[in-house]
Amino acid sequence: MNTDVIIPYCIWHYIDLETNTFLGYISGPRKYKKDGVIGFDCKKEETKYSKWFLAGTFYAVSPSFRPIPVGMKIFCAKKNIESPYNTSDMYLMHDPYNIKEDCVYFTTYNQPVPNTSPLYFHLNGKNVFPSFDSKPPSSWSPSPISPVFVMMSKYENFKCINRRCIPWTSDIPLLYDVDPHKELYPLENCVIFCNGLTVSKNKGKPLNILEMVKEEEKSNSKIITIIIFLVFIAITVIIYNKIGFNRK
């Protein structure tokens, strides 16, 4: 598996309860190589963040990974280049080729997905406080894009569910899938598999997910029609028998 596809991101906090100060900052990981193996970890810049502490980590897809997986978006955690060097804004990146130096980019799910956790962004002026706690500091408000949904560990296996690659550990109960597949893949392979047209239905001809839903609706409609017809026949027979019995 490509080690650069799913990488950790670091959440830093500075909290001073006496002054009611809450500052947050999302940073990318430090990349290193040890014994020939590439790794990532969280290491703060002591000159700027000496009083900050690591509040948490999460895993997301590298913003350079293409194609962008279905169900994911690229987000920008805008850095304040001046003191206090916090994250000053969070927004959705609409142009993946317009890269700005004052952003920490990461790609993740914008809707709930199994095996992910919500990451909240609390907003107060030009200060964004990222946290896994849904309750913001007093007088703060949620960011318009809050929450996003991130992985809490580095998953090696993904499964294509309804054209989205879902981090996978075991079967998920009550999960609706219009065209189930058993295969598990690393994310980069899952995206290729999931983006392709499904050929397991429609007599071997390409069939996209909307067509699959329509086909399933037609199938369900036929079953309902048959049930209604059988019920009608049964009622007719019962009524006929009653009429015959009364005549006797």
PDB file of N, CA and C in Angstrom, residues 65-164:
ATOM      1  N   PHE A  65      -3.761  13.208  -3.829  1.00  0.00           N
ATOM      2  CA  PHE A  65      -4.248  11.944  -4.385  1.00  0.00           C
ATOM      3  C   PHE A  65      -5.351  12.208  -5.400  1.00  0.00           C
ATOM      4  N   ARG A  66      -5.234  11.568  -6.550  1.00  0.00           N
ATOM      5  CA  ARG A  66      -6.231  11.685  -7.610  1.00  0.00           C
ATOM      6  C   ARG A  66      -6.552  10.289  -8.159  1.00  0.00           C
ATOM      7  N   PRO A  67      -7.824  10.068  -8.558  1.00  0.00           N
ATOM      8  CA  PRO A  67      -8.931  11.024  -8.497  1.00  0.00           C
ATOM      9  C   PRO A  67      -9.454  11.177  -7.076  1.00  0.00           C
ATOM     10  N   ILE A  68     -10.153  12.280  -6.832  1.00  0.00           N
ATOM     11  CA  ILE A  68     -10.748  12.482  -5.516  1.00  0.00           C
ATOM     12  C   ILE A  68     -11.832  11.423  -5.319  1.00  0.00           C
ATOM     13  N   PRO A  69     -11.748  10.624  -4.264  1.00  0.00           N
ATOM     14  CA  PRO A  69     -12.733   9.555  -4.071  1.00  0.00           C
ATOM     15  C   PRO A  69     -14.159  10.094  -3.965  1.00  0.00           C
ATOM     16  N   VAL A  70     -15.090   9.339  -4.511  1.00  0.00           N
ATOM     17  CA  VAL A  70     -16.507   9.700  -4.420  1.00  0.00           C
ATOM     18  C   VAL A  70     -16.910   9.780  -2.949  1.00  0.00           C
ATOM     19  N   GLY A  71     -17.627  10.840  -2.593  1.00  0.00           N
ATOM     20  CA  GLY A  71     -18.059  11.026  -1.209  1.00  0.00           C
ATOM     21  C   GLY A  71     -17.076  11.795  -0.361  1.00  0.00           C
ATOM     22  N   MET A  72     -15.939  12.185  -0.943  1.00  0.00           N
ATOM     23  CA  MET A  72     -14.947  12.967  -0.215  1.00  0.00           C
ATOM     24  C   MET A  72     -14.795  14.352  -0.842  1.00  0.00           C
ATOM     25  N   LYS A  73     -14.314  15.288  -0.044  1.00  0.00           N
ATOM     26  CA  LYS A  73     -14.034  16.643  -0.496  1.00  0.00           C
ATOM     27  C   LYS A  73     -12.665  17.063   0.032  1.00  0.00           C
ATOM     28  N   ILE A  74     -12.077  18.052  -0.642  1.00  0.00           N
ATOM     29  CA  ILE A  74     -10.823  18.631  -0.156  1.00  0.00           C
ATOM     30  C   ILE A  74     -11.157  19.852   0.690  1.00  0.00           C
ATOM     31  N   PHE A  75     -10.593  19.889   1.885  1.00  0.00           N
ATOM     32  CA  PHE A  75     -10.831  21.000   2.802  1.00  0.00           C
ATOM     33  C   PHE A  75      -9.537  21.769   3.043  1.00  0.00           C
ATOM     34  N   CYS A  76      -9.705  23.063   3.269  1.00  0.00           N
ATOM     35  CA  CYS A  76      -8.575  23.933   3.591  1.00  0.00           C
ATOM     36  C   CYS A  76      -8.704  24.403   5.028  1.00  0.00           C
ATOM     37  N   ALA A  77      -7.673  24.127   5.826  1.00  0.00           N
ATOM     38  CA  ALA A  77      -7.554  24.720   7.159  1.00  0.00           C
ATOM     39  C   ALA A  77      -6.593  25.897   7.007  1.00  0.00           C
ATOM     40  N   LYS A  78      -7.150  27.097   6.913  1.00  0.00           N
ATOM     41  CA  LYS A  78      -6.338  28.276   6.620  1.00  0.00           C
ATOM     42  C   LYS A  78      -5.478  28.662   7.818  1.00  0.00           C
ATOM     43  N   LYS A  79      -4.191  28.829   7.559  1.00  0.00           N
ATOM     44  CA  LYS A  79      -3.239  29.161   8.617  1.00  0.00           C
ATOM     45  C   LYS A  79      -3.121  30.671   8.784  1.00  0.00           C
ATOM     46  N   ASN A  80      -3.078  31.102  10.014  1.00  0.00           N
ATOM     47  CA  ASN A  80      -2.768  32.493  10.327  1.00  0.00           C
ATOM     48  C   ASN A  80      -1.247  32.627  10.309  1.00  0.00           C
ATOM     49  N   ILE A  81      -0.715  33.391   9.363  1.00  0.00           N
ATOM     50  CA  ILE A  81       0.744  33.484   9.217  1.00  0.00           C
ATOM     51  C   ILE A  81       1.363  34.425  10.247  1.00  0.00           C
ATOM     52  N   GLU A  82       0.516  35.071  11.042  1.00  0.00           N
ATOM     53  CA  GLU A  82       0.999  35.947  12.106  1.00  0.00           C
ATOM     54  C   GLU A  82       0.545  35.399  13.457  1.00  0.00           C
ATOM     55  N   SER A  83       1.164  35.881  14.521  1.00  0.00           N
ATOM     56  CA  SER A  83       0.794  35.457  15.871  1.00  0.00           C
ATOM     57  C   SER A  83      -0.698  35.700  16.098  1.00  0.00           C
ATOM     58  N   PRO A  84      -1.419  34.738  16.646  1.00  0.00           N
ATOM     59  CA  PRO A  84      -0.976  33.547  17.394  1.00  0.00           C
ATOM     60  C   PRO A  84      -0.830  32.283  16.552  1.00  0.00           C
ATOM     61  N   TYR A  85      -0.782  32.393  15.223  1.00  0.00           N
ATOM     62  CA  TYR A  85      -0.514  31.273  14.317  1.00  0.00           C
ATOM     63  C   TYR A  85      -1.574  30.171  14.414  1.00  0.00           C
ATOM     64  N   ASN A  86      -2.795  30.565  14.608  1.00  0.00           N
ATOM     65  CA  ASN A  86      -3.886  29.601  14.733  1.00  0.00           C
ATOM     66  C   ASN A  86      -4.504  29.313  13.365  1.00  0.00           C
ATOM     67  N   THR A  87      -5.461  28.396  13.342  1.00  0.00           N
ATOM     68  CA  THR A  87      -6.273  28.186  12.144  1.00  0.00           C
ATOM     69  C   THR A  87      -7.366  29.245  12.142  1.00  0.00           C
ATOM     70  N   SER A  88      -7.391  30.062  11.104  1.00  0.00           N
ATOM     71  CA  SER A  88      -8.298  31.214  11.086  1.00  0.00           C
ATOM     72  C   SER A  88      -9.561  30.986  10.271  1.00  0.00           C
ATOM     73  N   ASP A  89      -9.595  29.912   9.471  1.00  0.00           N
ATOM     74  CA  ASP A  89     -10.782  29.664   8.655  1.00  0.00           C
ATOM     75  C   ASP A  89     -10.768  28.216   8.183  1.00  0.00           C
ATOM     76  N   MET A  90     -11.946  27.695   7.908  1.00  0.00           N
ATOM     77  CA  MET A  90     -12.103  26.359   7.335  1.00  0.00           C
ATOM     78  C   MET A  90     -13.077  26.468   6.181  1.00  0.00           C
ATOM     79  N   TYR A  91     -12.669  25.968   5.020  1.00  0.00           N
ATOM     80  CA  TYR A  91     -13.610  26.028   3.905  1.00  0.00           C
ATOM     81  C   TYR A  91     -13.357  24.891   2.932  1.00  0.00           C
ATOM     82  N   LEU A  92     -14.379  24.650   2.137  1.00  0.00           N
ATOM     83  CA  LEU A  92     -14.327  23.605   1.127  1.00  0.00           C
ATOM     84  C   LEU A  92     -13.582  24.118  -0.090  1.00  0.00           C
ATOM     85  N   MET A  93     -12.685  23.314  -0.602  1.00  0.00           N
ATOM     86  CA  MET A  93     -11.895  23.704  -1.769  1.00  0.00           C
ATOM     87  C   MET A  93     -12.651  23.301  -3.037  1.00  0.00           C
ATOM     88  N   HIS A  94     -13.042  24.278  -3.832  1.00  0.00           N
ATOM     89  CA  HIS A  94     -13.813  24.004  -5.043  1.00  0.00           C
ATOM     90  C   HIS A  94     -12.920  23.778  -6.263  1.00  0.00           C
ATOM     91  N   ASP A  95     -11.752  24.385  -6.277  1.00  0.00           N
ATOM     92  CA  ASP A  95     -10.817  24.218  -7.387  1.00  0.00           C
ATOM     93  C   ASP A  95      -9.590  23.464  -6.876  1.00  0.00           C
ATOM     94  N   PRO A  96      -9.490  22.159  -7.160  1.00  0.00           N
ATOM     95  CA  PRO A  96      -8.387  21.360  -6.614  1.00  0.00           C
ATOM     96  C   PRO A  96      -7.019  21.720  -7.172  1.00  0.00           C
ATOM     97  N   TYR A  97      -6.982  22.597  -8.161  1.00  0.00           N
ATOM     98  CA  TYR A  97      -5.697  22.974  -8.754  1.00  0.00           C
ATOM     99  C   TYR A  97      -5.251  24.373  -8.334  1.00  0.00           C
ATOM    100  N   ASN A  98      -6.096  25.053  -7.562  1.00  0.00           N
ATOM    101  CA  ASN A  98      -5.741  26.383  -7.068  1.00  0.00           C
ATOM    102  C   ASN A  98      -5.168  26.243  -5.660  1.00  0.00           C
ATOM    103  N   ILE A  99      -3.904  25.881  -5.579  1.00  0.00           N
ATOM    104  CA  ILE A  99      -3.256  25.591  -4.303  1.00  0.00           C
ATOM    105  C   ILE A  99      -2.733  26.883  -3.674  1.00  0.00           C
ATOM    106  N   LYS A 100      -3.062  27.084  -2.402  1.00  0.00           N
ATOM    107  CA  LYS A 100      -2.615  28.267  -1.671  1.00  0.00           C
ATOM    108  C   LYS A 100      -1.665  27.856  -0.552  1.00  0.00           C
ATOM    109  N   GLU A 101      -0.637  28.661  -0.352  1.00  0.00           N
ATOM    110  CA  GLU A 101       0.380  28.324   0.636  1.00  0.00           C
ATOM    111  C   GLU A 101      -0.108  28.485   2.072  1.00  0.00           C
ATOM    112  N   ASP A 102      -1.160  29.261   2.280  1.00  0.00           N
ATOM    113  CA  ASP A 102      -1.627  29.479   3.650  1.00  0.00           C
ATOM    114  C   ASP A 102      -2.692  28.468   4.067  1.00  0.00           C
ATOM    115  N   CYS A 103      -2.784  27.355   3.351  1.00  0.00           N
ATOM    116  CA  CYS A 103      -3.756  26.318   3.677  1.00  0.00           C
ATOM    117  C   CYS A 103      -3.067  25.008   4.032  1.00  0.00           C
ATOM    118  N   VAL A 104      -3.632  24.310   4.994  1.00  0.00           N
ATOM    119  CA  VAL A 104      -3.299  22.908   5.228  1.00  0.00           C
ATOM    120  C   VAL A 104      -4.457  22.115   4.634  1.00  0.00           C
ATOM    121  N   TYR A 105      -4.189  21.382   3.561  1.00  0.00           N
ATOM    122  CA  TYR A 105      -5.241  20.681   2.840  1.00  0.00           C
ATOM    123  C   TYR A 105      -5.344  19.228   3.300  1.00  0.00           C
ATOM    124  N   PHE A 106      -6.567  18.730   3.340  1.00  0.00           N
ATOM    125  CA  PHE A 106      -6.778  17.300   3.565  1.00  0.00           C
ATOM    126  C   PHE A 106      -8.087  16.896   2.896  1.00  0.00           C
ATOM    127  N   THR A 107      -8.158  15.645   2.493  1.00  0.00           N
ATOM    128  CA  THR A 107      -9.325  15.111   1.799  1.00  0.00           C
ATOM    129  C   THR A 107     -10.019  14.101   2.697  1.00  0.00           C
ATOM    130  N   THR A 108     -11.304  14.317   2.929  1.00  0.00           N
ATOM    131  CA  THR A 108     -12.038  13.399   3.799  1.00  0.00           C
ATOM    132  C   THR A 108     -13.523  13.429   3.463  1.00  0.00           C
ATOM    133  N   TYR A 109     -14.279  12.611   4.167  1.00  0.00           N
ATOM    134  CA  TYR A 109     -15.721  12.500   3.914  1.00  0.00           C
ATOM    135  C   TYR A 109     -16.462  13.733   4.440  1.00  0.00           C
ATOM    136  N   ASN A 110     -17.428  14.193   3.670  1.00  0.00           N
ATOM    137  CA  ASN A 110     -18.237  15.329   4.126  1.00  0.00           C
ATOM    138  C   ASN A 110     -19.593  14.887   4.659  1.00  0.00           C
ATOM    139  N   GLN A 111     -19.834  13.572   4.672  1.00  0.00           N
ATOM    140  CA  GLN A 111     -21.058  13.018   5.235  1.00  0.00           C
ATOM    141  C   GLN A 111     -20.711  11.805   6.089  1.00  0.00           C
ATOM    142  N   PRO A 112     -21.609  11.419   7.010  1.00  0.00           N
ATOM    143  CA  PRO A 112     -21.303  10.277   7.887  1.00  0.00           C
ATOM    144  C   PRO A 112     -21.018   9.003   7.108  1.00  0.00           C
ATOM    145  N   VAL A 113     -19.984   8.305   7.530  1.00  0.00           N
ATOM    146  CA  VAL A 113     -19.554   7.061   6.916  1.00  0.00           C
ATOM    147  C   VAL A 113     -19.167   6.098   8.041  1.00  0.00           C
ATOM    148  N   PRO A 114     -19.510   4.815   7.929  1.00  0.00           N
ATOM    149  CA  PRO A 114     -19.093   3.864   8.965  1.00  0.00           C
ATOM    150  C   PRO A 114     -17.578   3.883   9.173  1.00  0.00           C
ATOM    151  N   ASN A 115     -17.169   3.650  10.398  1.00  0.00           N
ATOM    152  CA  ASN A 115     -15.757   3.602  10.794  1.00  0.00           C
ATOM    153  C   ASN A 115     -15.056   4.958  10.676  1.00  0.00           C
ATOM    154  N   THR A 116     -15.822   6.022  10.771  1.00  0.00           N
ATOM    155  CA  THR A 116     -15.240   7.366  10.847  1.00  0.00           C
ATOM    156  C   THR A 116     -15.823   8.087  12.063  1.00  0.00           C
ATOM    157  N   SER A 117     -15.193   9.194  12.441  1.00  0.00           N
ATOM    158  CA  SER A 117     -15.652   9.994  13.575  1.00  0.00           C
ATOM    159  C   SER A 117     -15.845  11.437  13.134  1.00  0.00           C
ATOM    160  N   PRO A 118     -16.818  12.132  13.719  1.00  0.00           N
ATOM    161  CA  PRO A 118     -17.024  13.540  13.358  1.00  0.00           C
ATOM    162  C   PRO A 118     -15.956  14.437  13.967  1.00  0.00           C
ATOM    163  N   LEU A 119     -15.437  15.333  13.157  1.00  0.00           N
ATOM    164  CA  LEU A 119     -14.497  16.354  13.619  1.00  0.00           C
ATOM    165  C   LEU A 119     -15.204  17.698  13.493  1.00  0.00           C
ATOM    166  N   TYR A 120     -15.323  18.389  14.617  1.00  0.00           N
ATOM    167  CA  TYR A 120     -16.081  19.639  14.665  1.00  0.00           C
ATOM    168  C   TYR A 120     -15.148  20.843  14.560  1.00  0.00           C
ATOM    169  N   PHE A 121     -15.694  21.920  13.988  1.00  0.00           N
ATOM    170  CA  PHE A 121     -14.953  23.170  13.890  1.00  0.00           C
ATOM    171  C   PHE A 121     -15.798  24.269  14.526  1.00  0.00           C
ATOM    172  N   HIS A 122     -15.345  24.747  15.674  1.00  0.00           N
ATOM    173  CA  HIS A 122     -16.044  25.812  16.387  1.00  0.00           C
ATOM    174  C   HIS A 122     -15.436  27.150  15.982  1.00  0.00           C
ATOM    175  N   LEU A 123     -16.291  28.127  15.786  1.00  0.00           N
ATOM    176  CA  LEU A 123     -15.867  29.389  15.183  1.00  0.00           C
ATOM    177  C   LEU A 123     -16.144  30.564  16.116  1.00  0.00           C
ATOM    178  N   ASN A 124     -15.142  31.437  16.224  1.00  0.00           N
ATOM    179  CA  ASN A 124     -15.288  32.681  16.978  1.00  0.00           C
ATOM    180  C   ASN A 124     -14.459  33.746  16.269  1.00  0.00           C
ATOM    181  N   GLY A 125     -15.142  34.564  15.454  1.00  0.00           N
ATOM    182  CA  GLY A 125     -14.417  35.551  14.657  1.00  0.00           C
ATOM    183  C   GLY A 125     -13.506  34.871  13.650  1.00  0.00           C
ATOM    184  N   LYS A 126     -12.215  35.191  13.698  1.00  0.00           N
ATOM    185  CA  LYS A 126     -11.231  34.570  12.816  1.00  0.00           C
ATOM    186  C   LYS A 126     -10.419  33.518  13.567  1.00  0.00           C
ATOM    187  N   ASN A 127     -11.082  32.807  14.413  1.00  0.00           N
ATOM    188  CA  ASN A 127     -10.437  31.745  15.171  1.00  0.00           C
ATOM    189  C   ASN A 127     -11.268  30.476  15.044  1.00  0.00           C
ATOM    190  N   VAL A 128     -10.655  29.422  14.520  1.00  0.00           N
ATOM    191  CA  VAL A 128     -11.317  28.130  14.382  1.00  0.00           C
ATOM    192  C   VAL A 128     -10.723  27.177  15.414  1.00  0.00           C
ATOM    193  N   PHE A 129     -11.589  26.539  16.173  1.00  0.00           N
ATOM    194  CA  PHE A 129     -11.149  25.613  17.211  1.00  0.00           C
ATOM    195  C   PHE A 129     -11.581  24.203  16.809  1.00  0.00           C
ATOM    196  N   PRO A 130     -10.668  23.401  16.213  1.00  0.00           N
ATOM    197  CA  PRO A 130     -11.020  22.037  15.813  1.00  0.00           C
ATOM    198  C   PRO A 130     -11.042  21.118  17.026  1.00  0.00           C
ATOM    199  N   SER A 131     -12.051  20.260  17.084  1.00  0.00           N
ATOM    200  CA  SER A 131     -12.184  19.400  18.257  1.00  0.00           C
ATOM    201  C   SER A 131     -13.090  18.219  17.940  1.00  0.00           C
ATOM    202  N   PHE A 132     -12.849  17.105  18.634  1.00  0.00           N
ATOM    203  CA  PHE A 132     -13.757  15.965  18.531  1.00  0.00           C
ATOM    204  C   PHE A 132     -14.926  16.110  19.497  1.00  0.00           C
ATOM    205  N   ASP A 133     -14.921  17.153  20.283  1.00  0.00           N
ATOM    206  CA  ASP A 133     -16.013  17.457  21.203  1.00  0.00           C
ATOM    207  C   ASP A 133     -17.050  18.312  20.472  1.00  0.00           C
ATOM    208  N   SER A 134     -18.280  17.852  20.449  1.00  0.00           N
ATOM    209  CA  SER A 134     -19.324  18.583  19.720  1.00  0.00           C
ATOM    210  C   SER A 134     -19.731  19.875  20.421  1.00  0.00           C
ATOM    211  N   LYS A 135     -19.393  19.998  21.699  1.00  0.00           N
ATOM    212  CA  LYS A 135     -19.774  21.195  22.452  1.00  0.00           C
ATOM    213  C   LYS A 135     -18.677  22.251  22.333  1.00  0.00           C
ATOM    214  N   PRO A 136     -18.994  23.401  21.776  1.00  0.00           N
ATOM    215  CA  PRO A 136     -17.975  24.449  21.606  1.00  0.00           C
ATOM    216  C   PRO A 136     -17.720  25.184  22.914  1.00  0.00           C
ATOM    217  N   PRO A 137     -16.594  25.900  22.993  1.00  0.00           N
ATOM    218  CA  PRO A 137     -16.415  26.815  24.125  1.00  0.00           C
ATOM    219  C   PRO A 137     -17.567  27.815  24.164  1.00  0.00           C
ATOM    220  N   SER A 138     -17.820  28.396  25.315  1.00  0.00           N
ATOM    221  CA  SER A 138     -18.957  29.307  25.461  1.00  0.00           C
ATOM    222  C   SER A 138     -18.889  30.447  24.449  1.00  0.00           C
ATOM    223  N   SER A 139     -20.039  30.813  23.933  1.00  0.00           N
ATOM    224  CA  SER A 139     -20.245  31.913  22.977  1.00  0.00           C
ATOM    225  C   SER A 139     -19.667  31.637  21.589  1.00  0.00           C
ATOM    226  N   TRP A 140     -19.194  30.420  21.338  1.00  0.00           N
ATOM    227  CA  TRP A 140     -18.714  30.064  20.005  1.00  0.00           C
ATOM    228  C   TRP A 140     -19.871  29.491  19.193  1.00  0.00           C
ATOM    229  N   SER A 141     -19.705  29.467  17.879  1.00  0.00           N
ATOM    230  CA  SER A 141     -20.727  28.916  16.994  1.00  0.00           C
ATOM    231  C   SER A 141     -20.086  27.895  16.065  1.00  0.00           C
ATOM    232  N   PRO A 142     -20.858  26.956  15.530  1.00  0.00           N
ATOM    233  CA  PRO A 142     -20.279  25.964  14.622  1.00  0.00           C
ATOM    234  C   PRO A 142     -19.921  26.572  13.276  1.00  0.00           C
ATOM    235  N   SER A 143     -18.833  26.115  12.701  1.00  0.00           N
ATOM    236  CA  SER A 143     -18.466  26.524  11.352  1.00  0.00           C
ATOM    237  C   SER A 143     -19.493  25.969  10.368  1.00  0.00           C
ATOM    238  N   PRO A 144     -19.744  26.659   9.253  1.00  0.00           N
ATOM    239  CA  PRO A 144     -20.740  26.178   8.279  1.00  0.00           C
ATOM    240  C   PRO A 144     -20.452  24.777   7.746  1.00  0.00           C
ATOM    241  N   ILE A 145     -19.190  24.344   7.716  1.00  0.00           N
ATOM    242  CA  ILE A 145     -18.879  23.026   7.168  1.00  0.00           C
ATOM    243  C   ILE A 145     -18.766  21.966   8.251  1.00  0.00           C
ATOM    244  N   SER A 146     -18.986  22.333   9.492  1.00  0.00           N
ATOM    245  CA  SER A 146     -18.829  21.398  10.608  1.00  0.00           C
ATOM    246  C   SER A 146     -20.066  20.511  10.758  1.00  0.00           C
ATOM    247  N   PRO A 147     -19.852  19.184  10.999  1.00  0.00           N
ATOM    248  CA  PRO A 147     -18.566  18.501  11.099  1.00  0.00           C
ATOM    249  C   PRO A 147     -18.170  17.857   9.777  1.00  0.00           C
ATOM    250  N   VAL A 148     -16.922  17.420   9.705  1.00  0.00           N
ATOM    251  CA  VAL A 148     -16.477  16.524   8.649  1.00  0.00           C
ATOM    252  C   VAL A 148     -16.208  15.176   9.312  1.00  0.00           C
ATOM    253  N   PHE A 149     -15.983  14.153   8.521  1.00  0.00           N
ATOM    254  CA  PHE A 149     -15.873  12.804   9.078  1.00  0.00           C
ATOM    255  C   PHE A 149     -14.526  12.201   8.681  1.00  0.00           C
ATOM    256  N   VAL A 150     -13.755  11.849   9.697  1.00  0.00           N
ATOM    257  CA  VAL A 150     -12.366  11.458   9.496  1.00  0.00           C
ATOM    258  C   VAL A 150     -12.113  10.069  10.069  1.00  0.00           C
ATOM    259  N   MET A 151     -11.046   9.453   9.610  1.00  0.00           N
ATOM    260  CA  MET A 151     -10.618   8.158  10.138  1.00  0.00           C
ATOM    261  C   MET A 151      -9.733   8.380  11.360  1.00  0.00           C
ATOM    262  N   MET A 152      -9.899   7.528  12.353  1.00  0.00           N
ATOM    263  CA  MET A 152      -9.118   7.651  13.573  1.00  0.00           C
ATOM    264  C   MET A 152      -7.890   6.752  13.564  1.00  0.00           C
ATOM    265  N   SER A 153      -7.777   5.929  12.567  1.00  0.00           N
ATOM    266  CA  SER A 153      -6.587   5.099  12.396  1.00  0.00           C
ATOM    267  C   SER A 153      -6.364   4.913  10.903  1.00  0.00           C
ATOM    268  N   LYS A 154      -5.232   4.362  10.567  1.00  0.00           N
ATOM    269  CA  LYS A 154      -4.884   4.184   9.157  1.00  0.00           C
ATOM    270  C   LYS A 154      -5.430   2.847   8.665  1.00  0.00           C
ATOM    271  N   TYR A 155      -6.495   2.900   7.914  1.00  0.00           N
ATOM    272  CA  TYR A 155      -7.112   1.680   7.402  1.00  0.00           C
ATOM    273  C   TYR A 155      -6.368   1.193   6.164  1.00  0.00           C
ATOM    274  N   GLU A 156      -6.196  -0.118   6.115  1.00  0.00           N
ATOM    275  CA  GLU A 156      -5.535  -0.718   4.959  1.00  0.00           C
ATOM    276  C   GLU A 156      -6.539  -1.277   3.962  1.00  0.00           C
ATOM    277  N   ASN A 157      -7.752  -1.555   4.427  1.00  0.00           N
ATOM    278  CA  ASN A 157      -8.765  -2.164   3.566  1.00  0.00           C
ATOM    279  C   ASN A 157      -9.970  -1.247   3.401  1.00  0.00           C
ATOM    280  N   PHE A 158     -10.429  -1.160   2.159  1.00  0.00           N
ATOM    281  CA  PHE A 158     -11.627  -0.389   1.835  1.00  0.00           C
ATOM    282  C   PHE A 158     -12.531  -1.255   0.968  1.00  0.00           C
ATOM    283  N   LYS A 159     -13.819  -0.978   1.092  1.00  0.00           N
ATOM    284  CA  LYS A 159     -14.797  -1.738   0.318  1.00  0.00           C
ATOM    285  C   LYS A 159     -15.683  -0.777  -0.459  1.00  0.00           C
ATOM    286  N   CYS A 160     -15.996  -1.149  -1.687  1.00  0.00           N
ATOM    287  CA  CYS A 160     -16.842  -0.310  -2.537  1.00  0.00           C
ATOM    288  C   CYS A 160     -18.304  -0.540  -2.172  1.00  0.00           C
ATOM    289  N   ILE A 161     -18.915   0.479  -1.571  1.00  0.00           N
ATOM    290  CA  ILE A 161     -20.322   0.420  -1.179  1.00  0.00           C
ATOM    291  C   ILE A 161     -21.048   1.577  -1.851  1.00  0.00           C
ATOM    292  N   ASN A 162     -21.925   1.256  -2.791  1.00  0.00           N
ATOM    293  CA  ASN A 162     -22.699   2.294  -3.488  1.00  0.00           C
ATOM    294  C   ASN A 162     -21.796   3.374  -4.077  1.00  0.00           C
ATOM    295  N   ARG A 163     -20.733   2.931  -4.734  1.00  0.00           N
ATOM    296  CA  ARG A 163     -19.783   3.791  -5.442  1.00  0.00           C
ATOM    297  C   ARG A 163     -18.869   4.586  -4.517  1.00  0.00           C
ATOM    298  N   ARG A 164     -18.924   4.343  -3.206  1.00  0.00           N
ATOM    299  CA  ARG A 164     -18.014   5.013  -2.278  1.00  0.00           C
ATOM    300  C   ARG A 164     -17.099   3.979  -1.644  1.00  0.00           C
TER     301      ARG A 164
END
